[in-house]
Short mmCIF file of C-alpha atoms (C1' of nucleotides) in Angstrom, two decimals:
data_model
loop_
_atom_site.label_atom_id
_atom_site.label_comp_id
_atom_site.label_asym_id
_atom_site.label_seq_id
_atom_site.Cartn_x
_atom_site.Cartn_y
_atom_site.Cartn_z
CA MET T 1 123.61 -32.74 158.88
CA GLN T 2 125.49 -34.68 161.54
CA GLY T 3 122.67 -37.01 162.45
CA ILE T 4 122.07 -38.32 158.97
CA CYS T 5 124.32 -41.28 159.48
CA ALA T 6 127.00 -42.59 161.77
CA VAL T 7 129.65 -42.43 159.10
CA GLY T 8 129.65 -38.76 158.11
CA THR T 9 132.70 -37.51 160.08
CA SER T 10 135.66 -36.52 157.94
CA ARG T 11 139.35 -36.99 158.72
CA GLN T 12 139.32 -40.56 160.03
CA SER T 13 141.21 -43.62 159.18
CA VAL T 14 139.99 -46.34 156.89
CA GLN T 15 139.85 -48.58 159.95
CA ASP T 16 137.58 -46.12 161.72
CA LEU T 17 135.33 -46.08 158.69
CA TYR T 18 135.17 -49.87 158.60
CA ARG T 19 134.45 -49.98 162.35
CA ARG T 20 131.69 -47.50 162.04
CA LEU T 21 130.08 -49.23 159.07
CA TRP T 22 130.21 -52.56 161.00
CA ASP T 23 128.70 -51.01 164.10
CA THR T 24 125.97 -49.39 162.07
CA TYR T 25 124.93 -52.14 159.70
CA GLY T 26 126.34 -55.40 161.09
CA PRO T 27 127.57 -58.44 159.15
CA GLN T 28 126.25 -58.62 155.56
CA GLY T 29 126.99 -62.23 154.54
CA TRP T 30 128.04 -61.59 150.99
CA TRP T 31 128.08 -63.16 148.44
CA PRO T 32 124.60 -64.81 148.45
CA VAL T 33 124.49 -68.40 147.16
CA TYR T 34 120.98 -69.60 146.38
CA PHE T 35 121.29 -72.95 144.56
CA PHE T 36 122.81 -76.39 145.18
CA GLU T 37 124.08 -75.58 148.66
CA GLY T 38 121.02 -75.73 150.84
CA SER T 39 120.02 -72.23 149.71
CA PRO T 40 121.83 -70.32 152.45
CA GLY T 41 121.32 -66.99 150.49
CA TYR T 42 123.17 -64.33 152.45
CA HIS T 43 125.21 -66.59 154.71
CA ILE T 44 125.70 -64.12 157.61
CA ASN T 45 128.39 -65.24 160.03
CA LYS T 46 128.90 -68.42 158.08
CA TYR T 47 132.17 -68.10 156.24
CA PRO T 48 132.79 -71.00 153.86
CA PHE T 49 130.21 -70.45 151.19
CA PRO T 50 130.36 -71.25 148.32
CA LEU T 51 131.27 -74.83 149.21
CA SER T 52 131.27 -76.43 145.83
CA ALA T 53 132.28 -75.87 142.24
CA ALA T 54 128.64 -75.38 141.39
CA GLY T 55 128.36 -72.68 144.05
CA ARG T 56 131.51 -70.96 142.77
CA PHE T 57 130.13 -71.01 139.27
CA GLU T 58 126.96 -69.45 140.47
CA VAL T 59 128.85 -66.63 142.16
CA CYS T 60 130.87 -66.01 139.00
CA LEU T 61 127.73 -65.78 136.87
CA GLY T 62 126.18 -63.40 139.40
CA ALA T 63 129.27 -61.25 139.23
CA LEU T 64 128.81 -60.97 135.46
CA LEU T 65 125.08 -60.46 135.46
CA THR T 66 125.06 -57.71 138.13
CA GLN T 67 127.42 -55.46 136.24
CA ASN T 68 126.00 -51.93 136.32
CA THR T 69 122.64 -53.37 137.33
CA THR T 70 120.78 -53.90 140.61
CA TRP T 71 121.29 -57.21 142.37
CA ILE T 72 117.51 -57.75 142.21
CA ASN T 73 117.55 -57.90 138.45
CA ALA T 74 120.68 -60.01 138.37
CA LYS T 75 119.09 -62.43 140.83
CA HIS T 76 116.00 -62.75 138.66
CA ALA T 77 118.23 -63.69 135.73
CA LEU T 78 119.95 -66.25 137.87
CA VAL T 79 116.55 -67.72 138.91
CA HIS T 80 115.48 -67.94 135.28
CA LEU T 81 118.72 -69.77 134.43
CA PHE T 82 118.12 -72.15 137.34
CA GLU T 83 114.49 -72.77 136.26
CA GLU T 84 115.70 -73.58 132.77
CA GLY T 85 118.34 -75.95 134.20
CA LEU T 86 121.09 -73.83 132.76
CA LEU T 87 123.29 -73.26 135.79
CA SER T 88 126.12 -75.37 134.37
CA ALA T 89 128.99 -74.44 132.08
CA GLU T 90 128.23 -77.25 129.66
CA LYS T 91 124.58 -76.27 129.24
CA LEU T 92 125.50 -72.60 128.79
CA CYS T 93 128.01 -73.44 126.11
CA ASN T 94 125.45 -75.38 124.11
CA ILE T 95 122.50 -72.99 124.24
CA SER T 96 122.24 -70.44 121.43
CA HIS T 97 123.28 -66.85 122.08
CA GLU T 98 119.80 -65.67 121.20
CA ASP T 99 118.02 -68.00 123.61
CA LEU T 100 120.43 -67.13 126.43
CA ALA T 101 119.95 -63.41 125.81
CA THR T 102 116.18 -63.85 126.08
CA ILE T 103 116.51 -65.75 129.37
CA ILE T 104 118.69 -63.06 130.99
CA TYR T 105 116.86 -60.14 129.40
CA CYS T 106 115.67 -58.74 132.72
CA CYS T 107 119.14 -57.63 133.95
CA GLY T 108 119.96 -55.39 131.03
CA TYR T 109 122.81 -55.43 128.51
CA TYR T 110 121.44 -58.83 127.66
CA ARG T 111 123.38 -59.28 124.42
CA GLN T 112 126.75 -58.37 125.99
CA LYS T 113 126.03 -60.39 129.12
CA ALA T 114 125.00 -63.46 127.12
CA LYS T 115 128.37 -63.28 125.37
CA LYS T 116 130.18 -62.77 128.69
CA VAL T 117 128.41 -65.71 130.25
CA GLN T 118 129.26 -68.01 127.32
CA MET T 119 132.87 -66.85 127.13
CA PHE T 120 133.23 -67.52 130.84
CA SER T 121 131.52 -70.89 130.57
CA GLN T 122 133.89 -71.96 127.80
CA TRP T 123 136.83 -71.04 129.94
CA TRP T 124 135.31 -72.83 132.95
CA GLN T 125 134.90 -76.03 131.03
CA LYS T 126 138.53 -76.29 130.05
CA SER T 127 139.78 -75.28 133.48
CA ASP T 128 140.50 -77.15 136.67
CA THR T 129 137.55 -75.87 138.77
CA GLU T 130 139.23 -76.78 141.98
CA GLN T 131 142.17 -74.56 141.33
CA VAL T 132 142.15 -70.77 142.12
CA PRO T 133 142.52 -68.81 138.89
CA SER T 134 145.00 -66.02 138.70
CA ARG T 135 143.83 -62.40 138.45
CA ALA T 136 145.50 -62.12 135.05
CA GLN T 137 143.66 -65.23 133.88
CA LEU T 138 140.35 -63.70 134.74
CA LEU T 139 141.21 -60.30 133.29
CA ALA T 140 142.09 -61.94 130.00
CA LEU T 141 138.46 -63.05 129.63
CA TRP T 142 136.18 -60.82 127.58
CA GLY T 143 133.70 -59.10 129.95
CA ILE T 144 135.76 -59.35 133.09
CA GLY T 145 137.43 -56.17 134.31
CA GLN T 146 139.27 -55.46 137.56
CA GLU T 147 136.16 -55.21 139.78
CA THR T 148 134.56 -58.41 138.47
CA ALA T 149 137.86 -60.24 138.68
CA ASP T 150 138.36 -59.16 142.24
CA SER T 151 134.75 -60.03 143.15
CA ILE T 152 135.26 -63.55 141.79
CA LEU T 153 138.55 -63.97 143.61
CA SER T 154 137.15 -62.65 146.85
CA TYR T 155 133.70 -64.20 147.01
CA ALA T 156 133.99 -67.33 144.87
CA TYR T 157 137.53 -68.31 145.83
CA HIS T 158 138.08 -66.73 149.25
CA GLN T 159 141.17 -64.84 148.27
CA SER T 160 142.36 -61.94 150.37
CA ILE T 161 141.32 -59.07 148.06
CA PHE T 162 139.40 -55.84 148.56
CA VAL T 163 136.90 -55.06 145.76
CA ALA T 164 137.36 -51.42 144.90
CA ASP T 165 134.10 -50.42 143.25
CA THR T 166 132.73 -46.93 142.40
CA TYR T 167 130.92 -46.85 145.77
CA ALA T 168 134.24 -47.23 147.54
CA LYS T 169 135.81 -44.56 145.46
CA ARG T 170 132.97 -42.11 146.13
CA LEU T 171 132.85 -42.84 149.85
CA PHE T 172 136.64 -42.70 150.37
CA PHE T 173 136.73 -39.38 148.64
CA GLN T 174 133.87 -38.02 150.72
CA GLU T 175 135.58 -39.22 153.86
CA GLY T 176 138.83 -37.46 152.95
CA LEU T 177 140.72 -40.73 152.39
CA LEU T 178 141.39 -39.97 148.74
CA PRO T 179 142.86 -36.67 147.37
CA HIS T 180 141.01 -36.88 144.02
CA ALA T 181 137.45 -37.77 143.18
CA LYS T 182 138.77 -39.53 140.11
CA ALA T 183 141.25 -41.97 141.58
CA SER T 184 142.44 -45.08 139.80
CA TYR T 185 141.12 -48.51 140.72
CA GLN T 186 144.51 -49.30 142.13
CA GLN T 187 144.51 -46.21 144.37
CA VAL T 188 141.10 -47.04 145.76
CA GLN T 189 142.11 -50.66 146.35
CA THR T 190 145.29 -49.61 148.15
CA ILE T 191 143.26 -47.52 150.63
CA GLY T 192 140.63 -50.20 151.23
CA SER T 193 143.33 -52.88 151.61
CA GLN T 194 144.63 -51.11 154.72
CA ILE T 195 141.87 -52.33 156.98
CA GLN T 196 142.56 -54.90 159.72
CA PRO T 197 140.16 -57.63 160.68
CA LEU T 198 137.80 -56.92 163.59
CA ALA T 199 137.49 -59.36 166.48
CA GLY T 200 136.73 -62.86 165.30
CA GLN T 201 137.49 -62.13 161.65
CA ASP T 202 140.26 -63.07 159.28
CA GLN T 203 141.60 -60.76 156.56
CA ILE T 204 139.56 -62.42 153.89
CA LEU T 205 136.26 -61.99 155.70
CA ALA T 206 137.14 -58.39 156.60
CA TYR T 207 137.57 -57.50 152.97
CA GLN T 208 134.38 -59.29 152.04
CA GLU T 209 132.37 -57.50 154.70
CA PHE T 210 133.91 -54.13 154.09
CA HIS T 211 133.00 -54.16 150.41
CA ALA T 212 129.44 -55.27 151.25
CA LEU T 213 129.07 -52.68 154.01
CA ILE T 214 130.17 -49.89 151.67
CA ALA T 215 127.52 -50.91 149.17
CA GLU T 216 124.85 -51.15 151.85
CA HIS T 217 125.80 -47.79 153.30
CA MET T 218 125.81 -45.98 149.94
CA LYS T 219 122.45 -47.50 148.96
CA THR T 220 121.02 -46.42 152.36
CA ILE T 221 122.31 -42.90 151.97
CA GLY T 222 120.98 -42.66 148.43
CA LYS T 223 117.48 -43.61 149.54
CA LYS T 224 117.41 -41.02 152.33
CA ILE T 225 118.37 -38.20 149.97
CA SER T 226 115.90 -38.93 147.20
CA ARG T 227 112.93 -39.50 149.53
CA SER T 228 112.85 -36.59 151.91
CA SER T 229 115.40 -34.16 150.40
CA LEU T 230 115.96 -33.07 154.06
"C1'" DC N 1 111.39 -35.89 132.83
"C1'" DC N 2 115.60 -37.06 135.13
"C1'" DC N 3 119.21 -40.23 137.33
"C1'" DC N 4 121.10 -44.44 139.03
"C1'" DA N 5 122.14 -49.48 139.58
"C1'" DG N 6 127.04 -54.76 143.25
"C1'" DG N 7 131.03 -52.37 134.85
"C1'" DG N 8 133.42 -53.20 130.78
"C1'" DA N 9 134.83 -52.71 125.88
"C1'" DA N 10 135.72 -49.89 121.95
"C1'" DT N 11 137.02 -45.66 120.19
"C1'" DT N 12 139.33 -41.36 120.13
"C1'" DC N 13 142.73 -38.09 121.45
"C1'" DG F 1 147.00 -42.90 129.91
"C1'" DA F 2 142.60 -40.00 130.27
"C1'" DA F 3 137.99 -38.85 128.42
"C1'" DT F 4 133.76 -40.34 125.74
"C1'" DT F 5 130.41 -43.42 124.03
"C1'" DC F 6 127.82 -47.50 123.83
"C1'" DC F 7 125.51 -51.27 125.85
"C1'" DA F 8 119.77 -51.72 128.08
"C1'" DT F 9 116.21 -52.94 131.62
"C1'" DG F 10 113.85 -51.46 135.89
"C1'" DG F 11 112.87 -48.52 139.68
"C1'" DG F 12 112.94 -44.08 142.18
#
DNA sequence: CCCCAGGGAATTC
DNA sequence: GAATTCCATGGG
């Protein structure tokens, strides 16, 4: 079982885990930005995306649409919105809930997500889009929990925050970094926040890449298990 | 047929 | 606070 992956060894530090993931998978370039900014997509080794308010808005919508769904489906929903000319807070506020739900149907939970997108768009319209929102401000919005709030702060606004998702919880526990399989969001975030930037990185990018690498690793492991059952 | 995917709110205890 | 349940499509 040792050769399955380069990250299987237990009793290591979080920093060791981050280093091994980086060495195994390389830079991930999250969060992809497809529209209005020259379509960089996954901007590997290019830090500053998103550059504009439109790009930040796109990242925020993606964070809502990808909840408990594959990124593939969330991206399709984003493309549909783009094709309908709806990637703006104003347009999304004016469209009917039913029409919006139909357009984003492919990413699941389409009624809830239509509401989330419209609630967020209303907040966006009355906010200063050049100012970084507080975590509490984001959490106060219907449809935004801790993970989505942190994703927005990290990837849309370049704040120094580690996104502690269920992948991270599972992996940290498997690696012996967490005492309980059911740790709180805060506990997982505290562990992940301990990493230091690798050469050429700042803390913000380290957190961005670490979260993306954890997702990439867990998806890779999942595929290997279901395919060949070794 | 099953389970999972880049979660969160509402309900119940 | 912790444990369930619901939301819903798509792919393995």
